[in-house]
């Protein structure tokens, strides 16, 4: 599979790899995918309680090069954004930025789901009202 | 000095990229090419031209190749039919027998880990009134002979079971299958593509009636194959699938691909002469590769029987790492993965699944196929490279982290998608 330079760069130099304390109220954790499907992403955000700005993001991904690149890019994009702004990130933006081939669009969807799941987890912990969108993600 | 400073220093014997995908195809042996060359230019005749010396020279070369090929499998030259490759050979064998013997019965037996050229051919026949039994395999990839015995009934006309598997290199008990088929009066076809020239195959000792071969897996050219069709005890008849000039005893019309046939013959001759020493050498390389990988990495699994395996095959799962991302990290080494992340579906290898492997483990598999042109330095280079990448990807893997923390992954409710 011929990947774009951006995918290869994220694969070779993944950004924000690691984990944060899941039990912290400031941290939201999203775990999406399934091992039998060949990809699992865990994306975490640390949100400033005053400003609702995502100050830190971490990920770990089991998956193909596109899955690794999509989640690495997602952590970069959510950092510095407010929770509301992060929810605006669409999988199609990831596809465009990484020039993912059509068969790999799935990986970008997973990354979008991971962002939403992490935000959903944070909202739940902090008693922030779920948006209709976030509820839909949690249900699926 | 300045130009050299930028190129990595490679150990002696290693040039990049390294080819370790010999189940897919193999590099042509220079001795094969040398034998072929005159047949493109000065000896260009049509082997079917009976009235001039160009035709005679071509025919003579084809007959010599027929003998070389026959000798590798213990057959006679008259029993070799040339085709375009093993896919055509498998189609011709299965469809040709099904059509020829339909008065006798409509039942065919095969197994779930066959190549698609066999499985898809069988599926097509099912649409035309044939009944097909797909035997399961055990966890080691071998069929159970008792299953086969039970599956044969009075309508069975053909058993088609491959000699060695293209993914896991597992060698089926061909001689026992052949014996059973002959006792029951059923024709036995085997797809010998991966086995021929790698392990001894003798059509008489093993009671093989029909055998598919191809040149490019044993260091010959692509686009040429053959079908062995037994002429006596029993005489097997095959209904032609391509009609025309009546070439190849009427079983496969079409002008013979003389240069490739010459190369195929030469490839078989070399394989026969060097098989014993080469098999031992490849097995040594393969065992070295396995040992190195296992000594540095945890959670690795061998897929398929270790004892009944082609000497050059190592199929291994690096659990908690996905196969395609592993391949990306060793992009100067050509190997294959049973992961489906390169395809549109999310289904990993059906062969690995047939062994009972979980999808997650199947997604993590790599097939190393060692061949004639690999050496020890390459094996060491590849092993080091794989070890480095697997360790790096496991640092990235949430699954590996969870397992290390003692979390039971099977207890997690994954959001399947």
Coordinates of C-alpha atoms in Angstrom, one line a residue:
Chain A
X1 CA 0.0 0.0 0.0
X2 CA 1.4 3.3 -1.0
X3 CA 1.0 5.7 1.9
X4 CA 1.4 9.5 1.9
X5 CA 4.4 11.0 3.6
X6 CA 2.2 12.2 6.4
X7 CA 1.1 8.7 7.3
X8 CA 4.6 7.4 7.2
X9 CA 5.8 10.3 9.3
X10 CA 3.1 9.7 12.0
X11 CA 3.9 6.0 11.8
X12 CA 7.7 6.6 12.3
X13 CA 7.3 9.4 14.8
X14 CA 4.0 8.9 16.6
X15 CA 3.0 12.0 18.6
X16 CA 1.8 11.9 22.2
X17 CA 2.2 8.1 22.8
X18 CA 1.4 7.0 26.4
X19 CA -1.2 6.9 29.0
X20 CA -2.6 9.2 31.7
X21 CA -4.3 8.4 35.0
X22 CA -7.7 7.0 34.0
X23 CA -9.1 7.7 37.5
X24 CA -8.4 11.5 37.4
X25 CA -11.5 13.6 37.0
X26 CA -9.6 15.8 34.5
X27 CA -8.9 12.8 32.3
X28 CA -11.3 11.4 29.7
X29 CA -10.5 8.0 28.2
X30 CA -11.9 6.6 25.0
X31 CA -11.3 3.0 24.0
X32 CA -12.7 2.0 20.6
X33 CA -12.4 -0.8 18.1
X34 CA -11.9 -4.5 18.8
X35 CA -8.9 -6.8 18.6
X36 CA -10.7 -9.2 16.2
X37 CA -11.3 -6.3 13.8
X38 CA -7.5 -5.6 13.7
X39 CA -7.6 -2.2 15.4
X40 CA -8.0 -0.8 18.9
X41 CA -7.5 2.8 19.8
X42 CA -7.2 4.3 23.2
X43 CA -7.3 8.1 23.2
X44 CA -7.1 10.2 26.4
X45 CA -7.6 13.9 27.0
X46 CA -6.8 16.0 30.0
X47 CA -9.2 18.9 30.3
X48 CA -8.7 22.1 32.2
X49 CA -11.7 22.3 34.5
X50 CA -11.8 26.1 34.3
X51 CA -11.5 26.7 30.6
X52 CA -12.6 23.3 29.2
X53 CA -9.5 23.4 27.1
X54 CA -7.8 20.1 26.3
X55 CA -4.3 20.6 27.6
X56 CA -2.9 17.2 27.0
X57 CA -3.7 14.2 24.9
X58 CA -2.2 10.7 24.8
X59 CA -2.9 7.6 22.6
X60 CA -2.0 4.0 22.1
X61 CA -3.1 2.1 19.0
X62 CA -3.1 -1.5 17.9
X63 CA -3.7 -1.4 14.2
X64 CA -2.3 -0.7 10.7
X65 CA -0.3 2.3 9.7
X66 CA -3.3 4.4 8.9
X67 CA -4.9 3.6 12.3
X68 CA -1.7 4.7 14.1
X69 CA -1.4 7.8 12.0
X70 CA -5.1 8.7 12.4
X71 CA -4.9 8.5 16.2
X72 CA -1.6 10.2 16.4
X73 CA -3.0 13.1 14.3
X74 CA -6.2 13.2 16.4
X75 CA -4.1 13.8 19.6
X76 CA -2.4 16.7 17.9
X77 CA -5.6 18.2 16.7
X78 CA -7.5 18.0 20.0
X79 CA -4.7 19.6 22.0
X80 CA -5.4 23.3 22.6
X81 CA -9.0 23.0 21.5
X82 CA -12.0 23.3 23.9
X83 CA -14.1 20.2 24.3
X84 CA -16.7 21.8 22.1
X85 CA -14.2 22.6 19.4
X86 CA -12.7 19.0 19.5
X87 CA -16.2 17.6 18.9
X88 CA -16.2 19.5 15.6
X89 CA -13.3 17.3 14.2
X90 CA -14.6 15.1 11.5
X91 CA -13.2 11.9 10.1
X92 CA -13.2 13.4 6.7
X93 CA -10.7 16.0 7.9
X94 CA -8.4 13.2 9.0
X95 CA -8.8 11.4 5.6
X96 CA -7.9 14.7 3.8
X97 CA -4.9 15.6 6.0
X98 CA -3.4 12.1 5.7
X99 CA -4.5 11.4 2.2
X100 CA -5.8 8.0 3.3
X101 CA -6.7 5.5 0.6
X102 CA -10.4 4.6 0.4
X103 CA -10.0 1.2 2.1
X104 CA -8.5 3.0 5.1
X105 CA -11.3 5.5 5.7
X106 CA -12.4 3.1 8.5
X107 CA -9.3 4.2 10.5
X108 CA -10.3 7.8 10.4
X109 CA -13.8 6.9 11.6
X110 CA -12.3 5.1 14.5
X111 CA -10.2 8.1 15.4
X112 CA -13.3 10.4 15.4
X113 CA -15.0 7.8 17.6
X114 CA -12.1 7.8 19.9
X115 CA -12.2 11.5 20.4
X116 CA -15.9 11.4 21.0
X117 CA -15.6 8.5 23.4
X118 CA -12.8 10.3 25.4
X119 CA -14.9 13.5 25.6
X120 CA -18.0 11.5 26.5
X121 CA -16.1 9.8 29.4
X122 CA -14.8 13.2 30.6
X123 CA -18.3 14.7 30.5
X124 CA -19.7 11.8 32.4
X125 CA -17.1 12.1 35.1
X126 CA -17.7 15.8 35.5
X127 CA -21.5 15.8 35.2
X128 CA -21.4 17.9 32.1
X129 CA -24.6 17.5 30.1
X130 CA -24.1 15.1 27.2
X131 CA -24.8 16.5 23.8
X132 CA -27.1 14.6 21.6
X133 CA -24.2 13.6 19.4
X134 CA -22.1 12.3 22.2
X135 CA -25.0 10.2 23.5
X136 CA -25.3 8.7 20.0
X137 CA -21.7 7.7 20.0
X138 CA -21.8 6.1 23.4
X139 CA -24.8 4.0 22.3
X140 CA -23.1 2.7 19.2
Chain B
X1 CA 33.4 9.6 2.0
X2 CA 30.5 12.1 2.0
X3 CA 28.4 9.9 -0.2
X4 CA 29.0 6.8 1.9
X5 CA 28.2 8.6 5.1
X6 CA 24.5 8.7 4.2
X7 CA 24.1 5.1 3.3
X8 CA 23.6 2.6 6.1
X9 CA 26.4 0.1 6.6
X10 CA 25.0 -3.3 5.9
X11 CA 26.5 -6.6 6.9
X12 CA 28.3 -8.6 4.2
X13 CA 25.8 -10.7 2.3
X14 CA 22.9 -8.3 2.8
X15 CA 21.6 -6.1 0.0
X16 CA 18.3 -4.3 0.3
X17 CA 15.5 -4.9 -0.3
X18 CA 15.5 -8.5 1.0
X19 CA 13.1 -10.9 -0.6
X20 CA 11.5 -13.4 1.8
X21 CA 8.2 -14.1 0.0
X22 CA 9.0 -17.2 -1.9
X23 CA 5.5 -18.7 -1.5
X24 CA 4.2 -15.9 -3.7
X25 CA 6.8 -16.3 -6.3
X26 CA 10.6 -16.8 -6.6
X27 CA 13.4 -15.1 -8.4
X28 CA 14.3 -16.9 -11.6
X29 CA 17.5 -18.9 -11.4
X30 CA 20.1 -17.5 -13.8
X31 CA 20.7 -21.1 -15.1
X32 CA 17.0 -21.2 -16.1
X33 CA 17.2 -17.9 -17.9
X34 CA 20.3 -19.1 -19.8
X35 CA 18.4 -22.2 -21.0
X36 CA 15.5 -20.1 -22.1
X37 CA 17.2 -17.4 -24.1
X38 CA 17.8 -19.1 -27.4
X39 CA 14.1 -20.0 -27.7
X40 CA 13.1 -16.4 -27.9
X41 CA 15.4 -15.7 -30.8
X42 CA 17.1 -18.2 -33.1
X43 CA 15.0 -21.2 -32.0
X44 CA 11.6 -19.5 -32.2
X45 CA 9.7 -22.2 -33.9
X46 CA 6.1 -23.4 -33.1
X47 CA 6.3 -26.8 -31.5
X48 CA 3.3 -27.8 -33.5
X49 CA 5.0 -27.1 -36.9
X50 CA 5.7 -30.5 -38.2
X51 CA 7.2 -29.6 -41.6
X52 CA 10.4 -27.7 -40.9
X53 CA 13.5 -27.6 -38.7
X54 CA 12.3 -24.6 -36.6
X55 CA 9.3 -26.6 -35.5
X56 CA 11.3 -29.7 -34.9
X57 CA 13.8 -27.9 -32.7
X58 CA 11.0 -26.4 -30.6
X59 CA 9.2 -29.7 -30.3
X60 CA 12.4 -31.4 -29.3
X61 CA 13.0 -28.8 -26.6
X62 CA 9.4 -29.2 -25.3
X63 CA 9.7 -33.0 -25.1
X64 CA 13.0 -32.6 -23.2
X65 CA 11.3 -30.3 -20.7
X66 CA 8.4 -32.8 -20.4
X67 CA 11.0 -35.4 -19.3
X68 CA 12.7 -33.1 -16.9
X69 CA 9.4 -32.3 -15.2
X70 CA 8.2 -35.9 -15.2
X71 CA 11.4 -37.1 -13.6
X72 CA 11.0 -34.7 -10.7
X73 CA 7.6 -36.3 -9.8
X74 CA 8.3 -39.9 -10.9
X75 CA 6.0 -39.7 -13.9
X76 CA 6.5 -40.3 -17.6
X77 CA 6.8 -37.5 -20.1
X78 CA 3.5 -38.4 -21.8
X79 CA 1.7 -37.7 -18.6
X80 CA 2.6 -34.0 -18.5
X81 CA 0.2 -31.5 -20.0
X82 CA 1.3 -27.8 -20.3
X83 CA -0.9 -25.0 -19.1
X84 CA -0.5 -21.3 -18.3
X85 CA 0.0 -21.9 -14.6
X86 CA -1.3 -23.7 -11.5
X87 CA -4.6 -21.8 -11.5
X88 CA -5.4 -23.1 -14.9
X89 CA -4.1 -26.6 -13.9
X90 CA -6.4 -26.7 -10.9
X91 CA -9.3 -25.5 -13.0
X92 CA -8.6 -28.0 -15.7
X93 CA -8.2 -30.9 -13.3
X94 CA -11.3 -30.3 -11.2
X95 CA -13.7 -29.1 -13.9
X96 CA -12.3 -31.6 -16.4
X97 CA -12.7 -34.6 -14.1
X98 CA -16.1 -33.4 -12.9
X99 CA -17.4 -33.1 -16.4
X100 CA -15.8 -36.4 -17.6
X101 CA -17.0 -38.5 -14.7
X102 CA -20.5 -37.0 -14.1
X103 CA -22.2 -40.2 -15.0
X104 CA -20.4 -41.9 -12.2
X105 CA -21.2 -39.4 -9.5
X106 CA -21.4 -35.7 -8.6
X107 CA -19.5 -35.6 -5.3
X108 CA -16.1 -33.9 -4.7
X109 CA -14.1 -33.7 -1.5
X110 CA -11.6 -30.9 -0.7
X111 CA -10.5 -29.0 2.4
X112 CA -11.1 -25.5 3.8
X113 CA -7.5 -24.4 3.6
X114 CA -7.1 -25.0 -0.2
X115 CA -6.0 -22.2 -2.5
X116 CA -8.8 -20.1 -4.0
X117 CA -8.1 -21.6 -7.4
X118 CA -9.4 -24.9 -5.9
X119 CA -12.1 -23.5 -3.6
X120 CA -13.6 -21.1 -6.1
X121 CA -13.6 -23.8 -8.8
X122 CA -15.4 -26.1 -6.4
X123 CA -17.9 -23.4 -5.6
X124 CA -18.6 -22.9 -9.2
X125 CA -19.3 -26.6 -9.7
X126 CA -21.8 -26.5 -6.8
X127 CA -23.9 -24.2 -9.0
X128 CA -23.9 -26.8 -11.6
X129 CA -25.3 -29.7 -9.6
X130 CA -22.2 -31.0 -7.9
X131 CA -22.0 -31.6 -4.2
X132 CA -18.7 -30.6 -2.5
X133 CA -17.5 -31.5 1.0
X134 CA -15.0 -29.1 2.5
X135 CA -13.1 -31.0 5.1
X136 CA -12.1 -29.0 8.2
X137 CA -8.5 -29.0 9.4
X138 CA -7.2 -29.7 12.9
X139 CA -5.4 -26.9 14.9
X140 CA -2.1 -28.0 13.3
X141 CA -3.5 -27.4 9.8
X142 CA -3.7 -31.1 8.9
X143 CA -6.8 -32.9 7.8
X144 CA -8.1 -35.9 9.8
X145 CA -7.9 -39.0 7.6
X146 CA -10.9 -40.4 9.4
X147 CA -12.9 -37.4 8.3
X148 CA -11.9 -38.1 4.7
X149 CA -12.7 -41.8 5.0
X150 CA -16.2 -40.9 6.3
X151 CA -16.8 -38.3 3.6
X152 CA -16.2 -40.6 0.7
X153 CA -19.5 -42.1 -0.6
X154 CA -20.6 -44.0 -3.7
X155 CA -21.1 -40.7 -5.6
X156 CA -17.6 -39.4 -4.9
X157 CA -15.5 -39.0 -8.0
X158 CA -12.7 -36.8 -6.9
X159 CA -10.7 -35.9 -3.8
X160 CA -8.6 -32.7 -4.2
X161 CA -6.2 -32.0 -1.3
X162 CA -3.2 -29.7 -1.6
X163 CA 0.3 -31.2 -0.9
X164 CA 1.6 -28.1 1.0
X165 CA -0.2 -25.0 2.1
X166 CA 0.8 -21.6 0.7
X167 CA 0.4 -19.7 4.0
X168 CA 1.4 -22.0 6.7
X169 CA 3.6 -24.4 4.7
X170 CA 1.8 -27.4 6.3
X171 CA 2.3 -30.7 4.4
X172 CA -0.7 -32.9 4.2
X173 CA -0.4 -36.7 4.5
X174 CA -0.5 -37.1 0.7
X175 CA 0.6 -40.7 0.5
X176 CA -2.0 -41.8 3.0
X177 CA -4.7 -39.8 1.2
X178 CA -3.7 -41.3 -2.1
X179 CA -3.8 -44.8 -0.7
X180 CA -7.3 -44.3 0.7
X181 CA -8.5 -42.8 -2.6
X182 CA -7.2 -45.8 -4.6
X183 CA -8.8 -48.3 -2.2
X184 CA -12.1 -46.5 -2.7
X185 CA -11.7 -46.1 -6.5
X186 CA -11.7 -42.3 -6.3
X187 CA -9.5 -40.0 -8.4
X188 CA -6.9 -38.1 -6.3
X189 CA -5.8 -34.6 -7.4
X190 CA -3.3 -32.6 -5.5
X191 CA -2.3 -29.0 -5.9
X192 CA 1.5 -29.5 -5.6
X193 CA 2.5 -25.9 -6.3
X194 CA 4.3 -25.2 -3.0
X195 CA 5.6 -28.7 -2.5
X196 CA 7.2 -29.5 -5.9
X197 CA 11.0 -29.2 -5.9
X198 CA 10.9 -28.5 -2.1
X199 CA 10.0 -31.9 -0.8
X200 CA 10.0 -35.3 -2.5
X201 CA 6.8 -36.0 -4.4
X202 CA 6.4 -39.3 -6.3
X203 CA 3.1 -39.8 -8.1
X204 CA 3.3 -43.6 -8.0
X205 CA 4.5 -44.0 -4.5
X206 CA 1.9 -41.6 -3.3
X207 CA -1.0 -42.7 -5.5
X208 CA -1.5 -39.3 -7.0
X209 CA -3.6 -39.4 -10.1
X210 CA -3.6 -35.7 -11.1
X211 CA -1.1 -33.1 -9.9
X212 CA -0.9 -29.3 -10.5
X213 CA 2.5 -27.7 -11.0
X214 CA 3.8 -24.2 -11.8
X215 CA 7.2 -23.0 -12.7
X216 CA 7.5 -19.7 -10.9
X217 CA 7.5 -21.1 -7.4
X218 CA 10.6 -23.1 -8.1
X219 CA 12.8 -20.5 -9.7
X220 CA 11.4 -20.8 -13.2
X221 CA 9.4 -18.3 -15.3
X222 CA 5.9 -17.1 -14.6
X223 CA 3.0 -17.9 -16.9
X224 CA 3.7 -21.6 -17.4
X225 CA 2.4 -24.6 -15.5
X226 CA 1.6 -28.2 -16.0
X227 CA -0.8 -30.9 -15.1
X228 CA 0.3 -34.4 -14.5
X229 CA -2.5 -36.8 -15.6
X230 CA -2.0 -40.5 -14.8
X231 CA -2.1 -42.8 -17.9
X232 CA -2.5 -46.2 -16.3
X233 CA -3.7 -47.8 -13.0
X234 CA -6.0 -46.1 -13.4
X235 CA -6.1 -44.2 -16.7
X236 CA -7.5 -40.7 -15.8
X237 CA -9.5 -38.8 -18.4
X238 CA -10.1 -35.1 -18.4
X239 CA -12.5 -33.1 -20.4
X240 CA -10.8 -30.2 -22.1
X241 CA -11.7 -26.7 -20.9
X242 CA -10.0 -24.9 -23.8
X243 CA -10.8 -26.2 -27.3
X244 CA -8.9 -25.5 -30.5
X245 CA -5.9 -27.2 -32.2
X246 CA -6.0 -30.3 -30.0
X247 CA -2.6 -29.7 -28.5
X248 CA -1.5 -31.6 -25.4
X249 CA -3.4 -34.8 -26.2
X250 CA -6.5 -32.8 -26.8
X251 CA -6.7 -31.8 -23.1
X252 CA -5.4 -28.2 -23.5
X253 CA -5.3 -26.5 -26.9
X254 CA -3.1 -23.5 -27.5
X255 CA 0.3 -22.8 -29.0
X256 CA 2.9 -24.0 -26.5
X257 CA 4.9 -21.3 -24.7
X258 CA 8.2 -22.9 -25.7
X259 CA 10.8 -20.6 -24.0
X260 CA 8.9 -20.8 -20.7
X261 CA 8.4 -24.6 -21.0
X262 CA 12.2 -24.9 -21.5
X263 CA 12.8 -22.9 -18.4
X264 CA 10.3 -24.9 -16.4
X265 CA 12.1 -28.1 -17.4
X266 CA 15.4 -26.7 -16.4
X267 CA 14.0 -25.4 -13.1
X268 CA 12.7 -28.9 -12.3
X269 CA 16.0 -30.5 -13.2
X270 CA 17.9 -28.2 -10.9
X271 CA 15.4 -28.7 -8.1
X272 CA 15.7 -32.4 -8.4
X273 CA 19.5 -32.4 -8.2
X274 CA 19.7 -29.9 -5.3
X275 CA 16.6 -30.6 -3.3
X276 CA 18.1 -32.6 -0.5
X277 CA 21.0 -30.2 0.3
X278 CA 18.8 -27.1 -0.3
X279 CA 16.0 -28.4 2.0
X280 CA 18.5 -28.9 4.8
X281 CA 20.0 -25.5 4.3
X282 CA 16.6 -23.7 4.2
X283 CA 15.5 -25.6 7.3
X284 CA 18.6 -24.4 9.1
X285 CA 17.9 -20.8 8.1
X286 CA 14.3 -21.0 9.1
X287 CA 15.1 -22.5 12.5
X288 CA 17.6 -19.8 13.0
X289 CA 15.1 -17.1 12.3
X290 CA 12.5 -18.7 14.6
X291 CA 15.1 -19.1 17.4
X292 CA 16.2 -15.5 17.2
X293 CA 12.7 -14.1 17.2
X294 CA 11.6 -16.3 20.1
X295 CA 14.6 -15.5 22.2
X296 CA 13.9 -11.7 22.1
X297 CA 10.1 -11.5 21.9
X298 CA 7.3 -12.7 24.2
X299 CA 3.8 -13.6 22.9
X300 CA 4.8 -15.1 19.6
X301 CA 3.0 -18.1 18.2
X302 CA 3.9 -20.5 15.4
X303 CA 0.9 -21.1 13.1
X304 CA 0.4 -24.7 11.9
X305 CA 2.3 -27.9 12.5
X306 CA 6.0 -27.4 13.0
X307 CA 6.8 -31.0 12.1
X308 CA 4.9 -31.3 8.9
X309 CA 6.1 -28.1 7.2
X310 CA 8.0 -27.0 4.2
X311 CA 11.6 -26.3 5.0
X312 CA 11.5 -22.6 4.0
X313 CA 8.2 -21.7 5.8
X314 CA 7.8 -19.8 9.0
X315 CA 4.4 -18.4 9.8
X316 CA 4.3 -16.6 13.1
X317 CA 2.0 -14.3 15.0
X318 CA 3.4 -11.4 16.9
X319 CA 0.4 -11.0 19.2
X320 CA -0.8 -7.5 20.1
X321 CA 0.9 -6.1 17.0
X322 CA -1.0 -5.7 13.8
X323 CA 0.5 -7.4 10.7
X324 CA 0.3 -4.5 8.2
X325 CA 1.9 -2.0 10.6
X326 CA 4.7 -4.5 11.2
X327 CA 5.3 -4.8 7.5
X328 CA 5.4 -1.0 7.2
X329 CA 8.3 -1.0 9.7
X330 CA 10.3 -3.5 7.7
X331 CA 9.6 -2.0 4.3
X332 CA 13.0 -3.1 2.9
X333 CA 12.0 -6.8 3.6
X334 CA 9.4 -8.5 1.4
X335 CA 7.2 -10.8 3.5
X336 CA 3.4 -11.3 3.7
X337 CA 0.8 -10.9 6.4
X338 CA -2.4 -12.8 7.0
X339 CA -3.9 -9.6 8.3
X340 CA -6.7 -8.1 6.2
X341 CA -5.8 -4.5 6.8
X342 CA -4.6 -4.2 3.2
X343 CA -7.9 -5.3 1.8
X344 CA -11.4 -3.8 1.8
X345 CA -12.8 -6.4 4.2
X346 CA -11.8 -6.8 7.8
X347 CA -11.5 -10.5 7.5
X348 CA -8.1 -11.9 8.2
X349 CA -6.7 -15.0 6.5
X350 CA -9.3 -17.8 6.1
X351 CA -6.4 -20.4 6.4
X352 CA -5.4 -19.1 9.8
X353 CA -9.0 -18.9 11.0
X354 CA -9.5 -22.5 9.9
X355 CA -6.8 -23.5 12.4
X356 CA -9.0 -22.0 15.1
X357 CA -6.9 -18.9 15.6
X358 CA -8.7 -15.9 17.0
X359 CA -9.0 -13.0 14.6
X360 CA -6.7 -10.9 16.7
X361 CA -3.9 -13.4 16.4
X362 CA -4.6 -13.9 12.7
X363 CA -4.3 -10.1 12.2
X364 CA -0.8 -10.3 13.8
X365 CA 0.6 -13.0 11.5
X366 CA 3.6 -12.7 9.2
X367 CA 4.6 -15.3 6.6
X368 CA 8.4 -15.7 6.0
X369 CA 9.1 -17.7 2.9
X370 CA 12.8 -18.5 2.6
X371 CA 14.3 -19.5 -0.7
X372 CA 17.3 -20.5 -2.7
X373 CA 18.7 -16.9 -2.8
X374 CA 18.5 -16.2 0.9
X375 CA 21.5 -16.4 3.2
X376 CA 22.3 -16.4 6.9
X377 CA 23.2 -12.7 7.0
X378 CA 19.8 -11.8 5.6
X379 CA 18.1 -14.0 8.2
X380 CA 20.0 -12.2 11.0
X381 CA 19.2 -8.8 9.5
X382 CA 15.5 -9.6 9.2
X383 CA 15.3 -11.0 12.7
X384 CA 16.9 -8.0 14.2
X385 CA 14.7 -5.7 12.2
X386 CA 11.5 -7.5 13.2
X387 CA 12.5 -7.7 16.8
X388 CA 13.1 -3.9 16.8
X389 CA 9.8 -3.0 15.1
X390 CA 7.7 -5.5 17.2
X391 CA 9.1 -3.9 20.4
X392 CA 8.4 -0.4 19.1
X393 CA 4.8 -1.2 18.1
X394 CA 4.2 -3.0 21.3
X395 CA 5.1 0.2 23.1
X396 CA 2.3 1.7 21.0
X397 CA -0.1 -1.1 21.6
X398 CA -2.9 -0.6 24.2
X399 CA -3.5 -4.4 24.1
X400 CA 0.1 -5.2 25.0
X401 CA 0.0 -2.7 27.8
X402 CA -3.2 -4.1 29.2
X403 CA -2.0 -7.7 29.1
X404 CA 1.2 -6.6 30.9
X405 CA -1.0 -5.0 33.6
X406 CA -2.8 -8.3 34.0
X407 CA -6.0 -7.3 32.3
X408 CA -7.9 -10.2 30.7
X409 CA -8.7 -8.9 27.1
X410 CA -11.4 -11.4 26.7
X411 CA -13.3 -9.8 29.5
X412 CA -13.5 -6.4 27.9
X413 CA -16.7 -5.5 26.0
X414 CA -15.2 -4.4 22.7
X415 CA -17.2 -2.1 20.6
X416 CA -17.1 -4.3 17.4
X417 CA -17.5 -2.1 14.4

